[in-house]
């Protein structure tokens, strides 16, 4: 593989402040303001609007050359005043961009000064809550921006609890906090599970409505929905916290345990059979509830579907890329399906990614030796794909050029998805999500090979590979050439 470490070419991650927007937008009546130049907010609004097909407002302090030289204090205060006047939010999430961090603006101090000048207090009932979060993009990725923003939100809304040493009033609820942004359809599915098991929960952040809103006659300035602020403040009273994701550190869940004695349980994002089993086992352990019959049946249907498609998927070589925890869970599912994930990659710089992925490969199919990469760009991914020769790609839409160049299918999962509609409705979590994903992967393979789907004369092994070889043989025979396969 060509080693190119001198520059990032087509990053496989998005900006850190974008992750903060994904988190803030799942909180009731919240507006996001980026402290930096205008282009940052334009770029991220477009990314999110194209993916979710929803209007996404993100304000900017619009730092100019003058601000870059003399500091962005006045620009930030002006931006905050404008946001309050135009949007009247209950919460403003202020995320820094590269420029603001490089010039060294002390954002928490500017916000304190602004609040004093405007007479804004710290009472969530009466006052506008302004939450700063440091997210320079040269530091990390959108994944860390998401985690940091959720941590900052939980800290802000529970600081009174800590300061006043309030006595806990148990609410019997379960805090549920994913470590990466899920789709609105995924959030709806998880909320439905809690409703079916009839247990109270606090889901943070809840983007099920804010990023997938019904059409309304009068478009509200801030999309209705999101986790209610009173619920976030109530998190220290909860029975336990369930973190979804085990590769990246879930700072909010950790904070709630360390500062407020709310026990934490981390399970993988529930994609695939065993990861969804772990999710339900976690619920049984924490809540002491039985698994409803509805989900036992869904599990049975998933097993049935896995048996049905085994002949098409067994041994198919796949490359999977995206955010660390999503990739971990997708890899687990591919191994369960008998596929061969030859290349497993994330664009985030994740300390534990490789170890966790190798652990799961060792557990399910120790004979495989996949290439595992972290902190990659699409240029490196392209080189790795050339080396590993996968038959299918699974990841976000930015990998489409690689898939096209190699004439292999791409199953779109994750964020961003810009070249297809319906990203907000892609369901991957739970047994139902696994079935939908399994259908998409299998159909992509069948489509690519035009294989007749009736169960006739199929031997164990990669039907896809055989079909592909047959096609190459046919094509080369027509061209009068012979190949290794031919
Ligand atoms: S990399 Fe930095 S400057 Fe560029 S859009 Fe992202 S936050 Fe803004």
Short mmCIF file of C-alpha atoms and ligand atoms in Angstrom, two decimals:
data_model
loop_
_atom_site.label_atom_id
_atom_site.label_comp_id
_atom_site.label_asym_id
_atom_site.label_seq_id
_atom_site.Cartn_x
_atom_site.Cartn_y
_atom_site.Cartn_z
CA UNK A 1 0.00 0.00 0.00
CA UNK A 2 1.24 3.50 -0.80
CA UNK A 3 2.01 5.32 2.44
CA UNK A 4 0.92 8.93 2.32
CA UNK A 5 1.12 10.52 5.74
CA UNK A 6 2.06 14.04 4.66
CA UNK A 7 -1.53 15.22 4.28
CA UNK A 8 -5.12 14.14 4.71
CA UNK A 9 -6.74 13.53 1.32
CA UNK A 10 -10.55 13.40 1.51
CA UNK A 11 -11.04 12.89 5.25
CA UNK A 12 -13.16 9.97 6.39
CA UNK A 13 -14.51 12.08 9.28
CA UNK A 14 -16.32 15.38 9.61
CA UNK A 15 -15.52 18.46 11.66
CA UNK A 16 -15.59 18.26 15.43
CA UNK A 17 -18.17 21.10 15.79
CA UNK A 18 -20.53 19.17 13.51
CA UNK A 19 -20.67 16.41 16.15
CA UNK A 20 -21.67 19.01 18.72
CA UNK A 21 -24.55 20.13 16.45
CA UNK A 22 -25.76 16.52 16.16
CA UNK A 23 -25.91 16.40 19.96
CA UNK A 24 -27.35 19.89 20.65
CA UNK A 25 -30.05 19.45 18.00
CA UNK A 26 -31.48 16.56 20.02
CA UNK A 27 -32.25 18.80 23.00
CA UNK A 28 -35.51 20.67 23.46
CA UNK A 29 -35.59 24.30 22.30
CA UNK A 30 -31.85 24.50 21.64
CA UNK A 31 -29.98 26.58 19.10
CA UNK A 32 -26.38 26.06 18.03
CA UNK A 33 -23.89 28.86 17.47
CA UNK A 34 -20.42 28.29 16.04
CA UNK A 35 -17.77 30.69 17.20
CA UNK A 36 -15.64 31.07 14.10
CA UNK A 37 -15.81 32.08 10.50
CA UNK A 38 -19.04 31.85 8.56
CA UNK A 39 -17.88 29.12 6.21
CA UNK A 40 -17.78 26.57 9.05
CA UNK A 41 -21.47 26.91 9.81
CA UNK A 42 -22.38 26.97 6.09
CA UNK A 43 -20.46 23.77 5.42
CA UNK A 44 -21.95 21.94 8.38
CA UNK A 45 -25.51 23.15 7.77
CA UNK A 46 -25.25 21.83 4.23
CA UNK A 47 -23.85 18.48 5.33
CA UNK A 48 -26.66 18.00 7.83
CA UNK A 49 -29.44 19.36 5.60
CA UNK A 50 -28.40 17.07 2.73
CA UNK A 51 -28.24 14.05 5.00
CA UNK A 52 -31.46 14.56 6.99
CA UNK A 53 -33.38 16.48 4.27
CA UNK A 54 -34.50 18.97 6.91
CA UNK A 55 -33.80 22.69 7.30
CA UNK A 56 -30.89 23.00 9.75
CA UNK A 57 -30.21 26.40 11.29
CA UNK A 58 -26.77 26.93 12.79
CA UNK A 59 -25.73 30.46 13.76
CA UNK A 60 -22.21 31.82 13.45
CA UNK A 61 -20.29 34.54 15.23
CA UNK A 62 -18.89 35.33 11.74
CA UNK A 63 -15.34 36.10 12.76
CA UNK A 64 -13.68 38.45 10.29
CA UNK A 65 -10.01 39.38 9.74
CA UNK A 66 -10.35 41.97 12.49
CA UNK A 67 -11.72 39.36 14.90
CA UNK A 68 -8.92 36.98 13.96
CA UNK A 69 -6.32 39.62 14.88
CA UNK A 70 -7.91 41.32 17.90
CA UNK A 71 -10.02 38.46 19.26
CA UNK A 72 -13.62 37.41 18.70
CA UNK A 73 -15.15 38.69 21.97
CA UNK A 74 -17.44 41.27 20.36
CA UNK A 75 -18.42 38.99 17.45
CA UNK A 76 -19.45 36.24 19.84
CA UNK A 77 -21.51 38.58 22.02
CA UNK A 78 -23.22 40.03 18.94
CA UNK A 79 -23.93 36.51 17.67
CA UNK A 80 -25.46 35.51 21.02
CA UNK A 81 -27.65 38.63 21.08
CA UNK A 82 -28.90 37.92 17.54
CA UNK A 83 -29.67 34.27 18.34
CA UNK A 84 -31.65 35.27 21.45
CA UNK A 85 -33.62 37.93 19.56
CA UNK A 86 -34.41 35.80 16.52
CA UNK A 87 -34.84 32.31 17.93
CA UNK A 88 -35.72 32.85 21.60
CA UNK A 89 -34.14 29.51 22.59
CA UNK A 90 -33.96 28.01 26.10
CA UNK A 91 -30.44 26.70 25.44
CA UNK A 92 -27.61 27.91 23.22
CA UNK A 93 -24.79 25.48 22.51
CA UNK A 94 -21.66 27.45 21.63
CA UNK A 95 -19.11 25.28 19.83
CA UNK A 96 -15.72 26.63 18.86
CA UNK A 97 -14.17 26.11 15.43
CA UNK A 98 -10.50 25.98 14.40
CA UNK A 99 -10.09 29.74 14.08
CA UNK A 100 -11.55 30.62 17.50
CA UNK A 101 -9.32 28.03 19.16
CA UNK A 102 -6.22 29.10 17.25
CA UNK A 103 -6.55 32.75 18.28
CA UNK A 104 -7.14 31.52 21.83
CA UNK A 105 -10.49 33.12 22.68
CA UNK A 106 -11.55 32.29 26.23
CA UNK A 107 -15.14 31.37 25.33
CA UNK A 108 -16.41 30.48 28.85
CA UNK A 109 -15.10 33.88 30.11
CA UNK A 110 -16.75 35.76 27.22
CA UNK A 111 -20.05 33.98 27.96
CA UNK A 112 -19.80 34.88 31.67
CA UNK A 113 -19.20 38.51 30.72
CA UNK A 114 -22.09 38.46 28.26
CA UNK A 115 -24.47 37.03 30.85
CA UNK A 116 -23.49 39.71 33.37
CA UNK A 117 -24.03 42.47 30.79
CA UNK A 118 -27.40 41.08 29.75
CA UNK A 119 -28.54 40.14 33.26
CA UNK A 120 -28.87 36.45 32.40
CA UNK A 121 -28.75 34.17 35.43
CA UNK A 122 -28.19 30.44 35.82
CA UNK A 123 -31.69 29.21 36.58
CA UNK A 124 -32.80 26.71 33.91
CA UNK A 125 -36.44 27.56 34.76
CA UNK A 126 -36.08 31.27 33.96
CA UNK A 127 -32.82 31.92 32.19
CA UNK A 128 -31.28 31.06 28.85
CA UNK A 129 -28.62 28.43 29.41
CA UNK A 130 -25.46 28.92 27.35
CA UNK A 131 -23.20 25.89 27.10
CA UNK A 132 -19.70 26.26 25.64
CA UNK A 133 -17.86 23.29 24.18
CA UNK A 134 -14.34 23.29 22.83
CA UNK A 135 -14.30 21.60 19.41
CA UNK A 136 -11.34 22.60 17.23
CA UNK A 137 -11.47 20.39 14.19
CA UNK A 138 -7.72 19.85 13.97
CA UNK A 139 -7.92 18.06 17.32
CA UNK A 140 -10.42 15.31 16.76
CA UNK A 141 -13.51 14.40 14.74
CA UNK A 142 -17.30 14.78 14.77
CA UNK A 143 -17.44 11.69 17.01
CA UNK A 144 -15.54 13.42 19.82
CA UNK A 145 -17.52 16.63 19.24
CA UNK A 146 -20.73 14.68 19.86
CA UNK A 147 -19.39 13.04 23.02
CA UNK A 148 -17.99 16.32 24.40
CA UNK A 149 -21.23 18.23 23.75
CA UNK A 150 -23.36 15.62 25.55
CA UNK A 151 -20.95 15.63 28.47
CA UNK A 152 -21.10 19.44 28.65
CA UNK A 153 -24.92 19.41 28.53
CA UNK A 154 -25.26 16.83 31.31
CA UNK A 155 -22.70 18.68 33.48
CA UNK A 156 -24.47 22.00 32.98
CA UNK A 157 -27.94 20.74 33.82
CA UNK A 158 -26.84 18.75 36.84
CA UNK A 159 -24.36 21.26 38.33
CA UNK A 160 -27.01 22.73 40.65
CA UNK A 161 -27.70 19.23 41.92
CA UNK A 162 -24.03 18.90 42.74
CA UNK A 163 -23.58 22.41 44.19
CA UNK A 164 -26.60 22.15 46.46
CA UNK A 165 -25.72 18.58 47.43
CA UNK A 166 -29.37 17.81 46.70
CA UNK A 167 -30.87 14.65 48.16
CA UNK A 168 -31.67 12.14 45.45
CA UNK A 169 -35.32 11.50 44.70
CA UNK A 170 -35.21 8.19 42.78
CA UNK A 171 -37.23 8.42 39.59
CA UNK A 172 -36.90 4.77 38.52
CA UNK A 173 -35.81 5.88 35.04
CA UNK A 174 -33.02 4.62 32.81
CA UNK A 175 -30.68 7.14 31.16
CA UNK A 176 -29.88 6.08 27.60
CA UNK A 177 -26.96 7.87 25.94
CA UNK A 178 -25.44 6.74 22.63
CA UNK A 179 -21.78 7.44 21.99
CA UNK A 180 -22.39 8.20 18.31
CA UNK A 181 -25.24 9.81 16.44
CA UNK A 182 -27.94 7.30 15.45
CA UNK A 183 -30.53 7.91 12.74
CA UNK A 184 -33.95 9.33 13.73
CA UNK A 185 -35.43 5.92 12.77
CA UNK A 186 -32.98 4.20 15.15
CA UNK A 187 -33.92 6.54 17.99
CA UNK A 188 -37.63 5.90 17.35
CA UNK A 189 -37.03 2.13 17.41
CA UNK A 190 -35.16 2.28 20.73
CA UNK A 191 -37.83 4.52 22.27
CA UNK A 192 -40.49 2.08 21.12
CA UNK A 193 -38.66 -0.76 22.87
CA UNK A 194 -38.80 1.18 26.16
CA UNK A 195 -42.45 1.92 25.64
CA UNK A 196 -43.21 -1.77 24.97
CA UNK A 197 -41.41 -2.84 28.12
CA UNK A 198 -43.29 0.00 29.89
CA UNK A 199 -40.25 1.50 31.57
CA UNK A 200 -39.46 5.17 32.00
CA UNK A 201 -36.32 6.34 30.28
CA UNK A 202 -34.44 9.52 29.41
CA UNK A 203 -32.99 9.35 25.91
CA UNK A 204 -30.26 11.89 25.24
CA UNK A 205 -30.12 13.30 22.57
CA UNK A 206 -33.51 12.64 21.02
CA UNK A 207 -33.28 13.57 17.32
CA UNK A 208 -36.30 11.46 16.34
CA UNK A 209 -38.40 14.60 15.71
CA UNK A 210 -35.88 17.39 15.37
CA UNK A 211 -34.07 15.82 12.39
CA UNK A 212 -37.14 14.09 10.92
CA UNK A 213 -40.06 16.43 11.49
CA UNK A 214 -43.54 16.13 9.99
CA UNK A 215 -44.43 18.75 7.39
CA UNK A 216 -46.10 21.73 9.03
CA UNK A 217 -47.86 24.75 7.64
CA UNK A 218 -45.82 27.22 9.65
CA UNK A 219 -42.24 26.16 9.97
CA UNK A 220 -41.12 26.78 13.57
CA UNK A 221 -37.74 28.49 13.97
CA UNK A 222 -36.53 25.66 16.21
CA UNK A 223 -37.86 22.17 15.42
CA UNK A 224 -40.12 20.84 18.18
CA UNK A 225 -39.00 17.72 20.03
CA UNK A 226 -35.71 16.80 21.61
CA UNK A 227 -34.92 15.62 25.14
CA UNK A 228 -36.84 17.82 27.61
CA UNK A 229 -34.54 20.00 29.73
CA UNK A 230 -36.28 18.91 32.96
CA UNK A 231 -35.44 15.29 32.08
CA UNK A 232 -31.75 16.06 31.64
CA UNK A 233 -31.74 17.78 35.04
CA UNK A 234 -33.39 14.65 36.47
CA UNK A 235 -30.66 12.29 35.22
CA UNK A 236 -28.82 12.08 38.59
CA UNK A 237 -32.01 10.57 40.09
CA UNK A 238 -32.10 7.71 37.60
CA UNK A 239 -31.72 4.05 38.38
CA UNK A 240 -28.80 3.58 35.98
CA UNK A 241 -27.28 4.82 32.73
CA UNK A 242 -27.04 2.68 29.63
CA UNK A 243 -24.30 3.79 27.25
CA UNK A 244 -24.66 2.60 23.65
CA UNK A 245 -21.18 1.99 22.25
CA UNK A 246 -18.08 0.40 23.75
CA UNK A 247 -15.20 1.67 21.63
CA UNK A 248 -15.29 5.41 22.35
CA UNK A 249 -15.52 6.65 25.93
CA UNK A 250 -19.02 7.79 26.86
CA UNK A 251 -18.10 10.82 28.98
CA UNK A 252 -21.66 11.72 30.04
CA UNK A 253 -22.37 8.23 31.36
CA UNK A 254 -18.99 8.21 33.15
CA UNK A 255 -19.67 11.62 34.70
CA UNK A 256 -23.11 10.54 35.97
CA UNK A 257 -21.55 7.54 37.71
CA UNK A 258 -18.56 9.34 39.17
CA UNK A 259 -20.32 12.49 40.35
CA UNK A 260 -23.87 11.29 40.97
CA UNK A 261 -23.47 7.56 41.72
CA UNK A 262 -25.67 6.52 38.81
CA UNK A 263 -24.33 3.06 37.85
CA UNK A 264 -23.25 2.78 34.23
CA UNK A 265 -23.56 -0.11 31.80
CA UNK A 266 -22.04 0.12 28.36
CA UNK A 267 -23.18 -2.20 25.59
CA UNK A 268 -22.32 -2.14 21.88
CA UNK A 269 -24.65 -0.17 19.60
CA UNK A 270 -27.39 -2.82 19.15
CA UNK A 271 -26.78 -3.69 15.50
CA UNK A 272 -26.92 -7.41 14.63
CA UNK A 273 -27.87 -10.45 16.65
CA UNK A 274 -25.45 -10.65 19.56
CA UNK A 275 -25.25 -6.86 20.03
CA UNK A 276 -29.05 -6.62 20.24
CA UNK A 277 -29.02 -9.59 22.62
CA UNK A 278 -26.51 -7.70 24.81
CA UNK A 279 -28.80 -4.68 24.77
CA UNK A 280 -31.82 -6.70 25.93
CA UNK A 281 -29.74 -8.62 28.49
CA UNK A 282 -28.60 -5.21 29.82
CA UNK A 283 -32.24 -4.14 30.19
CA UNK A 284 -33.13 -7.38 31.97
CA UNK A 285 -30.19 -6.90 34.37
CA UNK A 286 -30.88 -3.25 35.13
CA UNK A 287 -34.67 -3.16 35.08
CA UNK A 288 -35.43 -6.77 36.03
CA UNK A 289 -38.04 -6.93 33.26
CA UNK A 290 -38.67 -9.92 30.99
CA UNK A 291 -37.97 -9.59 27.25
CA UNK A 292 -41.39 -8.97 25.64
CA UNK A 293 -42.73 -11.67 23.33
CA UNK A 294 -42.73 -9.17 20.44
CA UNK A 295 -38.93 -9.01 20.53
CA UNK A 296 -38.48 -12.74 21.08
CA UNK A 297 -40.47 -13.26 17.88
CA UNK A 298 -38.44 -10.62 16.06
CA UNK A 299 -35.26 -12.39 17.16
CA UNK A 300 -36.61 -15.66 15.78
CA UNK A 301 -37.43 -13.96 12.48
CA UNK A 302 -33.94 -12.52 12.29
CA UNK A 303 -32.43 -15.98 12.83
CA UNK A 304 -34.69 -17.33 10.10
CA UNK A 305 -33.60 -14.56 7.73
CA UNK A 306 -29.94 -15.24 8.54
CA UNK A 307 -30.39 -18.89 7.60
CA UNK A 308 -32.19 -17.87 4.37
CA UNK A 309 -29.37 -15.63 3.15
CA UNK A 310 -26.44 -17.66 4.41
CA UNK A 311 -25.82 -19.20 0.99
CA UNK A 312 -25.49 -15.76 -0.58
CA UNK A 313 -23.39 -14.10 2.12
CA UNK A 314 -21.10 -16.87 3.33
CA UNK A 315 -17.49 -15.94 2.65
CA UNK A 316 -18.30 -12.69 0.84
CA UNK A 317 -15.36 -10.34 1.32
CA UNK A 318 -16.47 -6.95 2.63
CA UNK A 319 -14.86 -3.62 3.54
CA UNK A 320 -16.58 -1.61 6.27
CA UNK A 321 -15.72 1.95 7.28
CA UNK A 322 -17.21 4.81 9.29
CA UNK A 323 -17.46 5.86 12.94
CA UNK A 324 -15.70 3.52 15.41
CA UNK A 325 -18.68 2.11 17.30
CA UNK A 326 -20.86 1.80 14.22
CA UNK A 327 -18.06 -0.09 12.45
CA UNK A 328 -17.54 -2.33 15.47
CA UNK A 329 -21.22 -3.31 15.54
CA UNK A 330 -21.45 -3.75 11.76
CA UNK A 331 -18.35 -5.97 11.83
CA UNK A 332 -19.91 -8.14 14.53
CA UNK A 333 -23.02 -8.56 12.40
CA UNK A 334 -21.05 -9.40 9.25
CA UNK A 335 -19.13 -12.07 11.16
CA UNK A 336 -22.44 -13.49 12.43
CA UNK A 337 -23.66 -13.63 8.83
CA UNK A 338 -20.61 -15.66 7.81
CA UNK A 339 -19.17 -12.81 5.76
CA UNK A 340 -15.45 -12.11 5.61
CA UNK A 341 -14.76 -8.48 6.63
CA UNK A 342 -11.32 -8.19 5.03
CA UNK A 343 -10.98 -4.47 5.70
CA UNK A 344 -12.32 -2.73 8.82
CA UNK A 345 -11.59 1.00 9.04
CA UNK A 346 -12.49 4.21 10.82
CA UNK A 347 -11.54 7.79 10.05
CA UNK A 348 -11.50 8.71 13.74
CA UNK A 349 -8.31 8.38 15.72
CA UNK A 350 -9.55 5.82 18.18
CA UNK A 351 -7.24 4.30 20.79
CA UNK A 352 -9.28 1.16 21.44
CA UNK A 353 -10.71 0.52 17.98
CA UNK A 354 -8.23 -2.05 16.72
CA UNK A 355 -8.13 -4.03 19.98
CA UNK A 356 -11.94 -4.20 20.22
CA UNK A 357 -12.34 -5.21 16.59
CA UNK A 358 -9.66 -7.90 16.81
CA UNK A 359 -11.28 -9.23 19.99
CA UNK A 360 -14.64 -9.72 18.26
CA UNK A 361 -13.03 -11.31 15.16
CA UNK A 362 -11.11 -13.67 17.44
CA UNK A 363 -14.33 -14.56 19.25
CA UNK A 364 -16.54 -15.24 16.23
CA UNK A 365 -14.17 -16.37 13.46
CA UNK A 366 -10.53 -16.61 14.64
CA UNK A 367 -9.40 -17.87 11.24
CA UNK A 368 -9.91 -14.45 9.66
CA UNK A 369 -7.12 -11.88 9.52
CA UNK A 370 -8.70 -8.59 8.51
CA UNK A 371 -6.81 -5.39 7.87
CA UNK A 372 -7.85 -2.98 10.67
CA UNK A 373 -7.10 0.73 10.17
CA UNK A 374 -7.91 3.79 12.24
CA UNK A 375 -7.50 7.50 11.58
CA UNK A 376 -7.59 6.93 7.81
CA UNK A 377 -8.63 9.22 4.95
CA UNK A 378 -10.37 8.04 1.77
CA UNK A 379 -7.07 7.99 -0.09
CA UNK A 380 -5.71 5.41 2.35
CA UNK A 381 -9.01 3.54 2.22
CA UNK A 382 -8.75 3.40 -1.56
CA UNK A 383 -5.26 1.89 -1.34
CA UNK A 384 -6.43 -0.60 1.29
CA UNK A 385 -9.40 -1.61 -0.86
CA UNK A 386 -7.01 -2.28 -3.76
CA UNK A 387 -4.99 -4.52 -1.47
CA UNK A 388 -7.85 -6.41 0.14
CA UNK A 389 -10.08 -6.75 -2.91
CA UNK A 390 -13.49 -6.71 -1.17
CA UNK A 391 -16.64 -7.66 -3.05
CA UNK A 392 -18.84 -5.12 -1.29
CA UNK A 393 -18.37 -1.84 0.62
CA UNK A 394 -20.44 -0.94 3.67
CA UNK A 395 -20.24 2.66 4.87
CA UNK A 396 -21.29 6.24 4.19
CA UNK A 397 -21.85 7.70 0.73
CA UNK A 398 -18.37 9.21 0.50
CA UNK A 399 -17.06 5.77 -0.46
CA UNK A 400 -19.12 5.72 -3.66
CA UNK A 401 -16.19 6.66 -5.90
CA UNK A 402 -14.18 3.70 -4.66
CA UNK A 403 -17.15 1.37 -5.16
CA UNK A 404 -17.79 2.73 -8.64
CA UNK A 405 -14.17 2.50 -9.72
CA UNK A 406 -14.07 -1.15 -8.67
CA UNK A 407 -17.57 -1.98 -9.91
CA UNK A 408 -18.71 -3.32 -6.55
CA UNK A 409 -21.86 -2.43 -4.61
CA UNK A 410 -21.94 0.06 -1.73
CA UNK A 411 -24.48 -0.41 1.07
CA UNK A 412 -25.00 3.03 2.55
CA UNK A 413 -24.92 3.15 6.35
CA UNK A 414 -23.84 5.94 8.70
CA UNK A 415 -23.34 9.64 8.11
CA UNK A 416 -23.18 11.40 5.69
CA UNK A 417 -25.41 9.98 2.96
CA UNK A 418 -25.74 12.66 0.31
CA UNK A 419 -26.41 10.78 -2.90
CA UNK A 420 -29.59 8.95 -1.86
CA UNK A 421 -32.77 9.98 -0.05
CA UNK A 422 -34.04 8.44 3.17
CA UNK A 423 -30.93 8.54 5.39
CA UNK A 424 -33.11 9.66 8.28
CA UNK A 425 -35.27 6.54 7.85
CA UNK A 426 -32.45 3.98 7.71
CA UNK A 427 -33.04 1.56 10.55
CA UNK A 428 -30.13 -0.55 11.75
CA UNK A 429 -30.71 -1.09 15.49
CA UNK A 430 -32.67 -3.88 17.15
CA UNK A 431 -33.66 -7.18 15.57
CA UNK A 432 -35.83 -5.34 13.06
CA UNK A 433 -32.96 -3.07 12.05
CA UNK A 434 -30.69 -6.09 11.62
CA UNK A 435 -33.26 -7.71 9.31
CA UNK A 436 -33.50 -4.56 7.20
CA UNK A 437 -29.73 -4.30 6.97
CA UNK A 438 -29.40 -7.97 6.11
CA UNK A 439 -31.92 -7.55 3.28
CA UNK A 440 -30.07 -4.51 1.94
CA UNK A 441 -26.69 -6.26 1.97
CA UNK A 442 -28.04 -9.44 0.39
CA UNK A 443 -30.04 -7.60 -2.26
CA UNK A 444 -27.05 -5.42 -3.13
CA UNK A 445 -25.04 -8.58 -3.76
CA UNK A 446 -27.82 -10.23 -5.75
CA UNK A 447 -28.33 -7.05 -7.76
CA UNK A 448 -24.63 -6.84 -8.53
CA UNK A 449 -24.56 -10.37 -9.85
CA UNK A 450 -28.10 -10.69 -11.24
CA UNK A 451 -28.19 -14.00 -9.42
CA UNK A 452 -31.50 -15.84 -9.58
CA UNK A 453 -32.74 -15.92 -5.99
CA UNK A 454 -34.49 -19.33 -6.04
CA UNK A 455 -32.67 -21.90 -3.88
CA UNK A 456 -31.36 -24.08 -6.72
CA UNK A 457 -28.05 -25.91 -6.98
CA UNK A 458 -26.23 -23.55 -4.67
CA UNK A 459 -23.10 -24.87 -3.09
CA UNK A 460 -21.71 -23.51 0.13
CA UNK A 461 -19.30 -20.69 -0.58
CA UNK A 462 -19.43 -17.27 -2.06
CA UNK A 463 -22.05 -17.37 -4.77
CA UNK A 464 -21.21 -13.75 -5.37
CA UNK A 465 -17.55 -14.46 -6.01
CA UNK A 466 -18.39 -17.31 -8.36
CA UNK A 467 -20.84 -15.17 -10.26
CA UNK A 468 -18.33 -12.33 -10.49
CA UNK A 469 -15.66 -14.70 -11.81
CA UNK A 470 -18.14 -16.05 -14.33
CA UNK A 471 -18.89 -12.49 -15.49
CA UNK A 472 -15.19 -11.61 -15.81
CA UNK A 473 -14.58 -14.83 -17.77
CA UNK A 474 -17.48 -14.01 -20.05
CA UNK A 475 -16.35 -10.42 -20.58
CA UNK A 476 -12.77 -11.39 -21.32
CA UNK A 477 -13.81 -14.20 -23.63
CA UNK A 478 -15.77 -11.64 -25.62
CA UNK A 479 -12.68 -9.45 -25.73
CA UNK A 480 -10.60 -12.42 -26.87
CA UNK A 481 -8.49 -12.33 -23.69
CA UNK A 482 -7.67 -14.92 -21.08
CA UNK A 483 -7.28 -14.17 -17.40
CA UNK A 484 -6.15 -16.01 -14.30
CA UNK A 485 -9.76 -17.01 -13.65
CA UNK A 486 -10.45 -17.91 -17.23
S1 LIG B 1 -12.05 22.25 9.64
FE1 LIG B 1 -12.17 23.96 11.10
S2 LIG B 1 -12.21 25.79 9.80
FE2 LIG B 1 -12.75 24.05 8.50
S3 LIG B 1 -15.01 23.94 8.53
FE3 LIG B 1 -14.23 22.58 10.15
S4 LIG B 1 -14.22 23.84 11.99
FE4 LIG B 1 -14.35 25.24 10.25
#
